[in-house]
XYZ file of C-alpha atoms in Angstrom:
563
model
C -0.116 0.015 -0.079
C 2.879 2.354 0.876
C 4.460 1.585 -2.154
C 1.783 2.447 -4.250
C 1.066 5.668 -2.491
C 4.260 6.487 -3.268
C 3.860 5.804 -6.835
C 1.026 8.331 -6.781
C -2.061 5.944 -6.963
C -5.205 7.614 -5.181
C -6.140 6.212 -1.915
C -9.529 4.927 -3.393
C -7.703 2.458 -5.421
C -6.083 1.037 -2.745
C -8.183 0.972 0.570
C -9.767 -2.289 1.171
C -11.116 -4.328 3.924
C -8.042 -4.428 5.546
C -6.147 -1.322 4.886
C -6.972 2.486 5.020
C -5.503 6.068 4.547
C -6.717 9.029 6.788
C -5.438 12.224 7.537
C -5.235 13.310 11.106
C -8.697 14.890 12.393
C -8.877 18.340 13.704
C -6.251 19.702 11.735
C -7.970 21.016 8.726
C -10.180 24.278 8.367
C -11.363 24.249 5.326
C -8.627 24.517 2.457
C -6.031 25.560 5.464
C -4.034 22.626 7.146
C -2.978 23.401 10.697
C 0.308 22.451 12.099
C 0.383 19.106 13.897
C 0.943 18.382 17.204
C 2.340 15.469 18.948
C -1.169 14.633 21.319
C -4.303 14.890 20.235
C -6.924 13.629 21.707
C -9.852 13.939 18.983
C -7.060 11.940 16.839
C -6.780 9.442 19.493
C -10.460 9.125 19.492
C -10.998 8.581 16.152
C -8.418 6.443 15.704
C -9.430 4.072 18.886
C -12.908 3.364 16.932
C -11.161 2.716 13.459
C -8.689 0.675 14.880
C -11.292 -1.419 16.881
C -13.137 -1.666 13.339
C -10.121 -3.265 11.749
C -9.501 -5.404 14.829
C -12.750 -6.701 14.927
C -12.273 -7.847 11.159
C -10.827 -11.206 9.744
C -6.988 -10.657 9.626
C -6.978 -7.341 11.323
C -5.602 -4.466 9.346
C -3.738 -1.143 9.056
C -4.273 2.491 8.581
C -1.612 5.060 7.321
C -2.068 8.356 8.773
C -1.232 11.562 7.187
C -2.499 11.548 3.473
C -5.751 13.323 2.175
C -8.278 11.449 0.039
C -6.785 12.739 -2.950
C -3.291 11.679 -2.074
C -2.110 14.709 -0.842
C 1.184 14.178 2.121
C -0.638 15.908 5.004
C 1.823 14.426 7.278
C 1.191 13.867 10.942
C 3.481 14.901 14.241
C 1.457 12.459 16.448
C 3.817 10.760 19.149
C 3.478 6.858 18.284
C 4.201 5.649 21.724
C 1.719 8.180 23.488
C -1.341 7.136 20.733
C -0.677 3.826 21.113
C -1.368 3.918 24.948
C -3.945 6.306 24.495
C -5.855 4.008 22.247
C -5.225 1.165 24.742
C -6.868 3.411 27.366
C -9.869 4.440 25.315
C -10.727 0.901 24.269
C -10.679 -0.386 28.148
C -7.340 -1.880 27.915
C -8.534 -4.686 25.262
C -6.717 -3.132 22.201
C -2.963 -3.217 21.321
C -1.746 -1.306 18.045
C 1.481 -0.902 16.559
C 2.708 2.689 15.541
C 5.624 3.192 12.989
C 6.520 6.380 11.602
C 7.681 6.319 7.868
C 8.648 8.527 5.503
C 7.201 9.307 2.221
C 8.324 12.075 -0.225
C 9.815 14.110 2.673
C 6.981 13.744 4.648
C 6.338 12.122 8.020
C 3.569 9.549 8.096
C 2.206 6.867 10.544
C 1.436 3.608 10.044
C -1.280 1.824 12.844
C -1.750 -2.008 12.752
C -3.584 -4.151 14.536
C -4.192 -7.991 14.797
C -7.553 -9.867 14.601
C -9.029 -9.842 18.012
C -9.676 -12.668 19.729
C -12.904 -11.333 21.535
C -14.854 -8.585 19.998
C -14.134 -5.002 21.229
C -16.770 -2.209 21.692
C -15.886 0.948 21.482
C -18.579 3.706 22.740
C -21.264 1.248 23.152
C -20.988 -0.442 19.511
C -19.327 -3.359 17.647
C -18.179 -2.566 14.266
C -16.574 -4.328 11.395
C -15.264 -3.555 7.891
C -17.208 -4.380 5.282
C -15.399 -3.590 2.006
C -13.752 -0.627 2.612
C -16.209 0.924 5.377
C -16.959 0.362 9.141
C -20.364 -0.996 9.878
C -22.112 -1.971 13.153
C -22.270 -5.777 13.835
C -23.536 -7.956 16.272
C -21.463 -10.574 18.455
C -23.082 -13.349 17.383
C -22.028 -12.803 13.563
C -18.339 -12.195 15.132
C -18.097 -15.510 17.092
C -19.924 -17.040 14.016
C -17.224 -15.629 11.857
C -14.440 -16.656 14.447
C -15.460 -20.502 14.406
C -14.943 -20.588 10.958
C -11.503 -19.257 10.701
C -10.417 -21.429 13.622
C -11.977 -24.790 11.676
C -14.817 -25.487 13.994
C -18.147 -26.965 12.122
C -20.857 -26.249 14.034
C -23.299 -28.321 11.265
C -21.472 -31.366 12.240
C -22.362 -31.098 15.986
C -24.960 -33.117 17.607
C -28.200 -31.268 17.608
C -30.036 -33.210 20.193
C -32.947 -34.570 17.761
C -32.943 -37.934 16.375
C -34.077 -40.117 13.339
C -37.634 -40.546 14.696
C -37.697 -36.530 14.247
C -37.333 -36.619 10.824
C -40.017 -35.175 8.571
C -40.899 -38.286 6.119
C -42.051 -35.628 3.157
C -38.391 -34.139 3.650
C -36.792 -37.693 3.201
C -39.452 -37.846 0.410
C -38.089 -34.643 -1.305
C -34.570 -35.664 -0.954
C -35.249 -38.597 -3.036
C -37.080 -36.750 -5.571
C -33.872 -34.558 -5.839
C -31.388 -37.513 -6.392
C -33.972 -39.404 -8.639
C -34.199 -36.038 -10.975
C -30.314 -35.905 -11.046
C -30.408 -39.106 -12.846
C -26.902 -40.146 -12.148
C -26.085 -43.922 -11.088
C -24.484 -42.432 -7.579
C -27.839 -40.321 -6.859
C -30.203 -42.736 -8.270
C -28.594 -45.552 -5.768
C -28.878 -43.500 -2.639
C -32.518 -42.526 -3.604
C -33.111 -46.153 -3.477
C -31.587 -46.469 0.008
C -33.703 -46.784 3.106
C -34.163 -44.228 5.624
C -31.280 -44.649 7.817
C -28.923 -45.399 5.315
C -29.697 -42.324 3.348
C -29.482 -40.131 6.203
C -26.006 -42.219 7.003
C -24.791 -41.899 3.690
C -25.350 -38.212 3.933
C -23.085 -38.194 6.967
C -25.766 -35.722 8.881
C -26.144 -38.711 11.971
C -23.773 -40.045 14.216
C -22.996 -43.425 15.675
C -25.632 -43.065 18.538
C -28.503 -42.339 16.002
C -28.376 -38.517 17.034
C -28.708 -36.022 13.898
C -26.155 -33.483 13.339
C -27.111 -29.775 13.269
C -27.029 -30.116 9.709
C -29.378 -33.487 9.601
C -31.827 -31.214 11.754
C -31.921 -28.497 9.400
C -32.375 -30.700 6.386
C -34.712 -33.421 7.957
C -36.498 -31.641 11.003
C -36.547 -28.043 10.902
C -35.028 -24.677 11.018
C -34.935 -22.215 14.350
C -37.060 -19.787 12.535
C -37.801 -18.730 9.570
C -35.110 -20.586 6.687
C -36.187 -18.863 3.481
C -38.636 -15.821 2.840
C -39.508 -15.721 -0.519
C -41.690 -12.788 -2.084
C -43.056 -12.309 -5.311
C -43.791 -9.371 -6.952
C -44.834 -8.566 -10.332
C -42.980 -5.231 -10.463
C -41.181 -2.725 -8.080
C -43.364 -1.555 -5.497
C -46.316 -3.794 -6.335
C -48.213 -5.974 -3.833
C -46.748 -9.368 -3.431
C -48.607 -12.143 -5.458
C -47.050 -14.796 -3.566
C -44.789 -15.225 0.006
C -43.418 -18.312 1.224
C -41.800 -18.613 4.854
C -41.718 -21.564 7.214
C -39.750 -23.240 9.641
C -40.328 -26.602 7.847
C -37.080 -29.211 7.001
C -34.738 -26.802 5.125
C -34.974 -29.257 2.100
C -38.762 -28.881 1.957
C -38.193 -24.959 1.871
C -35.677 -25.434 -0.785
C -38.416 -27.317 -2.889
C -41.363 -25.158 -1.966
C -39.171 -21.685 -3.152
C -37.589 -23.170 -6.347
C -40.679 -24.262 -7.551
C -42.577 -20.873 -6.989
C -39.524 -19.138 -8.519
C -39.484 -21.381 -11.779
C -43.247 -21.123 -12.009
C -42.858 -16.934 -11.423
C -39.595 -17.235 -14.149
C -41.589 -16.180 -17.331
C -40.908 -17.880 -20.552
C -39.323 -15.274 -23.224
C -38.904 -16.137 -26.948
C -35.624 -15.530 -28.923
C -36.058 -14.862 -32.921
C -35.811 -17.605 -35.395
C -32.251 -19.146 -35.944
C -31.774 -20.687 -32.782
C -32.281 -24.278 -31.407
C -33.608 -22.678 -28.290
C -36.445 -20.575 -29.238
C -38.122 -20.298 -25.938
C -36.236 -19.911 -22.817
C -36.639 -18.575 -19.016
C -36.042 -14.982 -18.171
C -33.558 -15.817 -15.793
C -31.627 -19.235 -16.694
C -33.323 -22.054 -14.502
C -29.885 -23.335 -13.238
C -28.513 -19.770 -12.274
C -31.890 -19.166 -10.225
C -31.723 -22.304 -8.396
C -27.886 -21.907 -7.756
C -28.279 -18.309 -6.370
C -31.463 -19.453 -4.050
C -29.088 -22.636 -2.741
C -25.831 -20.767 -2.308
C -28.217 -18.259 -0.029
C -29.097 -21.379 2.332
C -25.613 -23.159 2.455
C -23.575 -20.623 2.761
C -25.406 -18.538 5.249
C -25.059 -18.093 8.962
C -27.234 -20.633 10.363
C -26.558 -18.740 14.185
C -28.201 -15.754 12.782
C -32.264 -15.618 13.418
C -32.751 -13.872 10.414
C -34.002 -15.667 7.059
C -32.479 -15.887 3.500
C -34.749 -13.290 1.899
C -35.528 -14.168 -1.700
C -36.994 -11.158 -3.653
C -37.977 -11.975 -6.772
C -39.221 -8.746 -8.840
C -40.281 -8.872 -12.653
C -37.372 -10.456 -14.031
C -34.861 -9.599 -11.289
C -33.848 -11.956 -8.492
C -32.168 -10.619 -5.236
C -31.051 -13.342 -2.652
C -29.709 -12.229 0.567
C -28.342 -14.596 2.984
C -27.162 -13.522 6.987
C -23.251 -13.470 7.173
C -20.668 -12.271 5.378
C -17.689 -13.715 3.128
C -15.589 -16.242 4.950
C -12.161 -18.156 4.260
C -10.815 -15.225 2.213
C -13.888 -15.056 -0.490
C -14.896 -11.729 -1.870
C -16.696 -10.251 -4.645
C -12.839 -9.815 -6.288
C -12.048 -13.877 -6.443
C -15.591 -15.168 -6.051
C -15.237 -17.250 -9.160
C -11.950 -18.867 -8.726
C -11.337 -18.594 -4.919
C -11.627 -22.394 -3.943
C -14.713 -23.473 -2.044
C -14.439 -22.719 1.603
C -18.035 -23.289 3.335
C -18.865 -22.056 6.160
C -20.427 -24.966 7.372
C -18.527 -28.031 5.340
C -21.101 -30.647 6.804
C -24.060 -29.148 5.812
C -22.459 -28.325 2.176
C -21.236 -31.606 1.550
C -24.775 -32.987 2.548
C -26.519 -30.413 -0.001
C -24.058 -31.877 -2.447
C -24.698 -35.348 -1.997
C -28.318 -34.347 -2.606
C -27.236 -32.971 -6.210
C -28.465 -29.477 -4.539
C -25.235 -27.560 -4.512
C -21.723 -27.792 -6.069
C -19.289 -30.101 -4.233
C -16.305 -28.310 -6.365
C -17.499 -25.082 -5.634
C -18.499 -24.223 -9.302
C -22.067 -22.917 -8.694
C -20.675 -18.906 -9.005
C -18.970 -20.087 -12.235
C -22.158 -21.899 -13.758
C -24.096 -18.730 -12.769
C -21.998 -16.400 -14.413
C -21.497 -18.767 -17.613
C -25.304 -18.945 -17.840
C -26.076 -15.242 -17.654
C -23.576 -14.387 -19.918
C -24.432 -16.973 -22.607
C -27.549 -15.049 -22.973
C -26.310 -11.568 -23.323
C -27.516 -10.857 -19.706
C -25.329 -9.402 -17.262
C -23.316 -11.183 -14.869
C -24.773 -11.969 -11.365
C -24.136 -9.104 -9.049
C -22.380 -9.844 -5.477
C -21.465 -8.348 -2.648
C -21.362 -8.150 0.963
C -23.422 -5.506 2.382
C -24.438 -4.235 5.931
C -25.486 -6.845 8.365
C -23.740 -8.321 7.501
C -25.013 -10.500 4.549
C -23.995 -11.542 1.075
C -26.144 -10.085 -1.406
C -26.879 -11.460 -5.256
C -28.702 -10.325 -7.586
C -29.646 -11.726 -11.340
C -30.856 -9.339 -13.962
C -33.033 -11.480 -16.210
C -34.772 -10.401 -19.053
C -35.326 -10.584 -23.051
C -31.863 -12.409 -24.301
C -29.868 -10.458 -26.310
C -30.067 -12.077 -29.687
C -26.997 -10.345 -31.155
C -24.737 -11.772 -28.601
C -26.122 -14.844 -28.541
C -25.865 -15.276 -32.506
C -22.363 -14.376 -32.413
C -21.664 -16.862 -29.675
C -23.102 -19.405 -31.957
C -20.495 -18.687 -34.540
C -17.908 -19.595 -32.008
C -16.545 -23.597 -31.789
C -18.479 -25.137 -29.007
C -14.815 -25.263 -26.817
C -14.992 -21.320 -27.086
C -18.587 -20.991 -26.173
C -18.543 -23.406 -23.133
C -14.890 -21.403 -21.807
C -16.155 -19.049 -19.009
C -12.962 -17.223 -19.359
C -13.570 -16.526 -23.327
C -17.282 -15.190 -22.124
C -16.125 -12.760 -19.592
C -13.492 -11.339 -22.017
C -15.832 -11.309 -24.985
C -18.413 -9.852 -22.468
C -15.400 -7.093 -21.406
C -14.684 -6.042 -25.000
C -18.614 -5.602 -25.709
C -18.637 -3.008 -23.169
C -15.171 -1.578 -22.936
C -13.983 -1.905 -26.616
C -10.294 -3.377 -25.688
C -8.490 -5.538 -23.269
C -4.902 -6.150 -22.124
C -3.240 -8.680 -19.296
C -3.637 -5.862 -16.779
C -7.381 -5.201 -17.399
C -8.116 -8.604 -17.685
C -6.966 -9.695 -14.522
C -9.886 -8.417 -12.359
C -12.391 -9.391 -15.033
C -11.128 -13.128 -14.924
C -10.408 -12.879 -11.270
C -7.036 -14.819 -12.135
C -3.303 -14.127 -11.911
C -1.673 -12.225 -14.753
C 0.280 -15.149 -16.209
C -3.550 -16.995 -15.984
C -4.899 -14.127 -17.636
C -2.663 -13.908 -20.515
C -2.677 -17.359 -20.895
C -6.689 -16.959 -21.237
C -6.607 -13.889 -23.682
C -3.934 -16.312 -26.098
C -6.499 -18.970 -26.259
C -9.080 -16.695 -27.615
C -6.579 -15.157 -29.850
C -5.902 -18.457 -31.328
C -9.657 -19.250 -31.455
C -11.956 -18.199 -34.408
C -15.415 -17.812 -35.991
C -16.591 -20.879 -37.815
C -15.784 -19.007 -40.993
C -12.028 -18.735 -40.061
C -11.902 -15.335 -38.702
C -10.362 -14.016 -35.483
C -12.509 -13.731 -32.820
C -9.903 -11.115 -31.331
C -6.605 -9.368 -32.602
C -4.054 -7.274 -31.323
C -4.502 -3.350 -31.088
C -2.423 -1.698 -33.712
C -0.014 1.250 -32.796
C 0.855 0.080 -29.928
C 4.668 0.644 -29.491
C 7.240 -2.030 -29.161
C 7.988 -3.113 -25.786
C 4.752 -1.826 -24.289
C 2.597 -5.020 -23.064
C 0.189 -6.115 -25.684
C -3.484 -5.440 -26.076
C -6.817 -6.834 -28.066
C -9.824 -5.883 -29.392
C -12.659 -7.988 -31.497
C -11.648 -8.323 -34.906
C -13.570 -6.604 -38.001
C -15.478 -9.763 -38.564
C -16.396 -9.920 -35.183
C -17.517 -6.491 -34.533
C -20.028 -6.895 -37.715
C -21.791 -9.926 -35.997
C -21.683 -8.075 -32.345
C -23.032 -4.557 -32.967
C -22.630 -3.655 -29.228
C -19.220 -2.361 -30.230
C -21.030 0.246 -32.237
C -21.704 2.020 -29.053
C -18.283 2.651 -28.197
C -17.971 4.541 -31.742
C -21.450 5.549 -32.185
C -21.749 8.349 -29.394
C -18.933 10.959 -28.930
C -19.210 10.732 -25.269
C -18.815 6.871 -25.217
C -15.982 7.113 -27.920
C -14.100 9.580 -25.846
C -14.591 7.597 -22.348
C -13.087 4.676 -24.305
C -10.033 6.695 -25.521
C -9.175 7.891 -22.187
C -9.933 4.764 -20.308
C -7.003 3.440 -22.673
C -4.971 6.711 -22.406
C -5.196 6.259 -18.430
C -4.382 2.362 -18.092
C -1.637 2.641 -20.966
C -0.079 5.862 -19.982
C -0.020 7.006 -23.668
C -2.607 6.888 -26.629
C -1.744 7.766 -30.583
C -4.057 8.338 -33.493
C -2.824 4.720 -34.817
C -4.171 3.565 -31.703
C -7.275 5.508 -31.498
C -8.231 4.512 -35.357
C -7.646 1.088 -34.391
C -9.826 0.973 -31.315
C -12.503 2.957 -33.192
C -12.677 2.001 -36.538
C -12.349 5.638 -37.891
C -9.873 7.140 -39.984
C -6.459 8.286 -38.235
C -7.324 12.222 -39.473
C -11.004 11.798 -37.490
C -9.123 10.230 -34.375
C -6.499 13.308 -34.686
C -9.686 15.536 -34.455
C -10.849 13.552 -31.700
C -7.907 13.533 -29.547
C -6.993 17.565 -29.825
C -10.901 17.896 -28.691
C -9.989 15.817 -25.577
C -6.820 17.842 -25.265
C -8.968 20.933 -25.094
C -11.273 19.304 -22.791
C -8.483 19.218 -20.302
C -8.388 15.069 -20.539
C -5.041 15.018 -22.482
C -1.873 16.420 -22.938
C 0.379 16.240 -25.818
C 3.577 13.762 -25.346
C 5.997 16.296 -26.484
C 5.812 20.285 -27.525
C 6.667 19.076 -31.466
C 3.421 17.902 -32.421
C 4.867 16.811 -35.762
C 6.499 13.698 -37.200
C 6.153 10.134 -36.699
C 5.382 8.731 -33.235
C 3.413 11.708 -31.930
C 1.332 10.932 -28.938
C -0.717 11.937 -26.392
C -0.826 11.522 -22.354
C -3.264 11.518 -19.799
C -3.703 15.050 -17.851
C -2.401 14.466 -14.352
C -5.683 15.374 -11.910
C -4.917 18.754 -10.161
């Protein structure tokens, strides 16, 4: 983080759940910054609250003191030992932080770090922890639940107090229906097992006949409403269906699955496709979102998993935040780390969840295959995980383009993600592909090379290198001319001046420069037209000339630094 700050990266691009950048409070009066002091109760109070929040967050965290939101080095004169001791006093002797001075560009900063707390730390009567890059209130139960996961404790594998006689026959029937529908030999064999053998092979009963907590949830009932399903035809409209109960979880999943699929309207795709009719939300993606919302939730929370089905939009909110290092930035590729392994494995054995942890992959792939936005998955205040599937009419042009790809390319999630990115942003390189694919640089480059080697069914390439990139610079790629003709979404980048300039500005900022040759290749316009566009962007204060002499080969523009 310090290296990136020193390189000029703004704090907003660096801050995360575990790192923050702050200027010292109490020193600014409008644009004027007052001289610093070695001791400041206002600063100590502020940083005690912030550090308690970070200590309550998995892994702890750090704050760099002395940098403004825009990256300006304000500095600090706070005495590290005094601040360290004062924070300890203000947190009722429960939080000990590290305070280390550092120098950056001749300015003294202070770095505060805190380890993850053994017990949640309350400050001024509130428990808070980080969600993304913000501190939000939380309850001690949620904190202890996350703590159990980090220590490897599996609540779902513990005895529940229920026995085989407490099992609902209807729940066993639903389990057999799911297994039979799966159709594979192992599932059919498990469906034919006796009640005792079925439960035993799901590993949700111990040797003395007591159900585990996972077995109790699945076959006896949930402590309160496990799922709360609400159907509305439009935003703000009256609910047309409501399902909530504390019956066995597998029955609740069945009821919500049936209701949501019934409400999932059939949409029609224009002729030329084998699938003339399909659902507004892909069936598998809808089921995955609901099942993930009950498998990975915090079952120590009294709140239900809510499923809001409004028109063609489904939003699943499940209590409990992300665990095990999973987050929105790596959820596609991160190894499966269930909160409750025994429950997750039982659901996988019932063919309701993915043992390999690839359910999110399938949700993303199924949505992109129809030209719909990929699922929006985020941690929200509570904490809770919110998954939104935005369904609707399939994009016929996008599907027509995918139909021209070979089967192995059309089924490659990396290829789908890159094509989706290109259709919305116009270009891609390894650096921009890393967050899109949620892979390391070498893996992202390999995915780009696979797509570069692929072709449409008429032999035309799918993507090509952007022309005009200087030797020694990272290669970048765009849709081929043939692909652009089939996928008219590209036209959005050149038809409207604002969209066109936004694409070129994004290129200049990411790549550090832009020439008329590069701009012409990105837009499909002539170099003369692009010269006029780039000069206009210079007049708007977006670009600066790369050299004072504008004439001659190799002239280019550079992004204007922020003031």
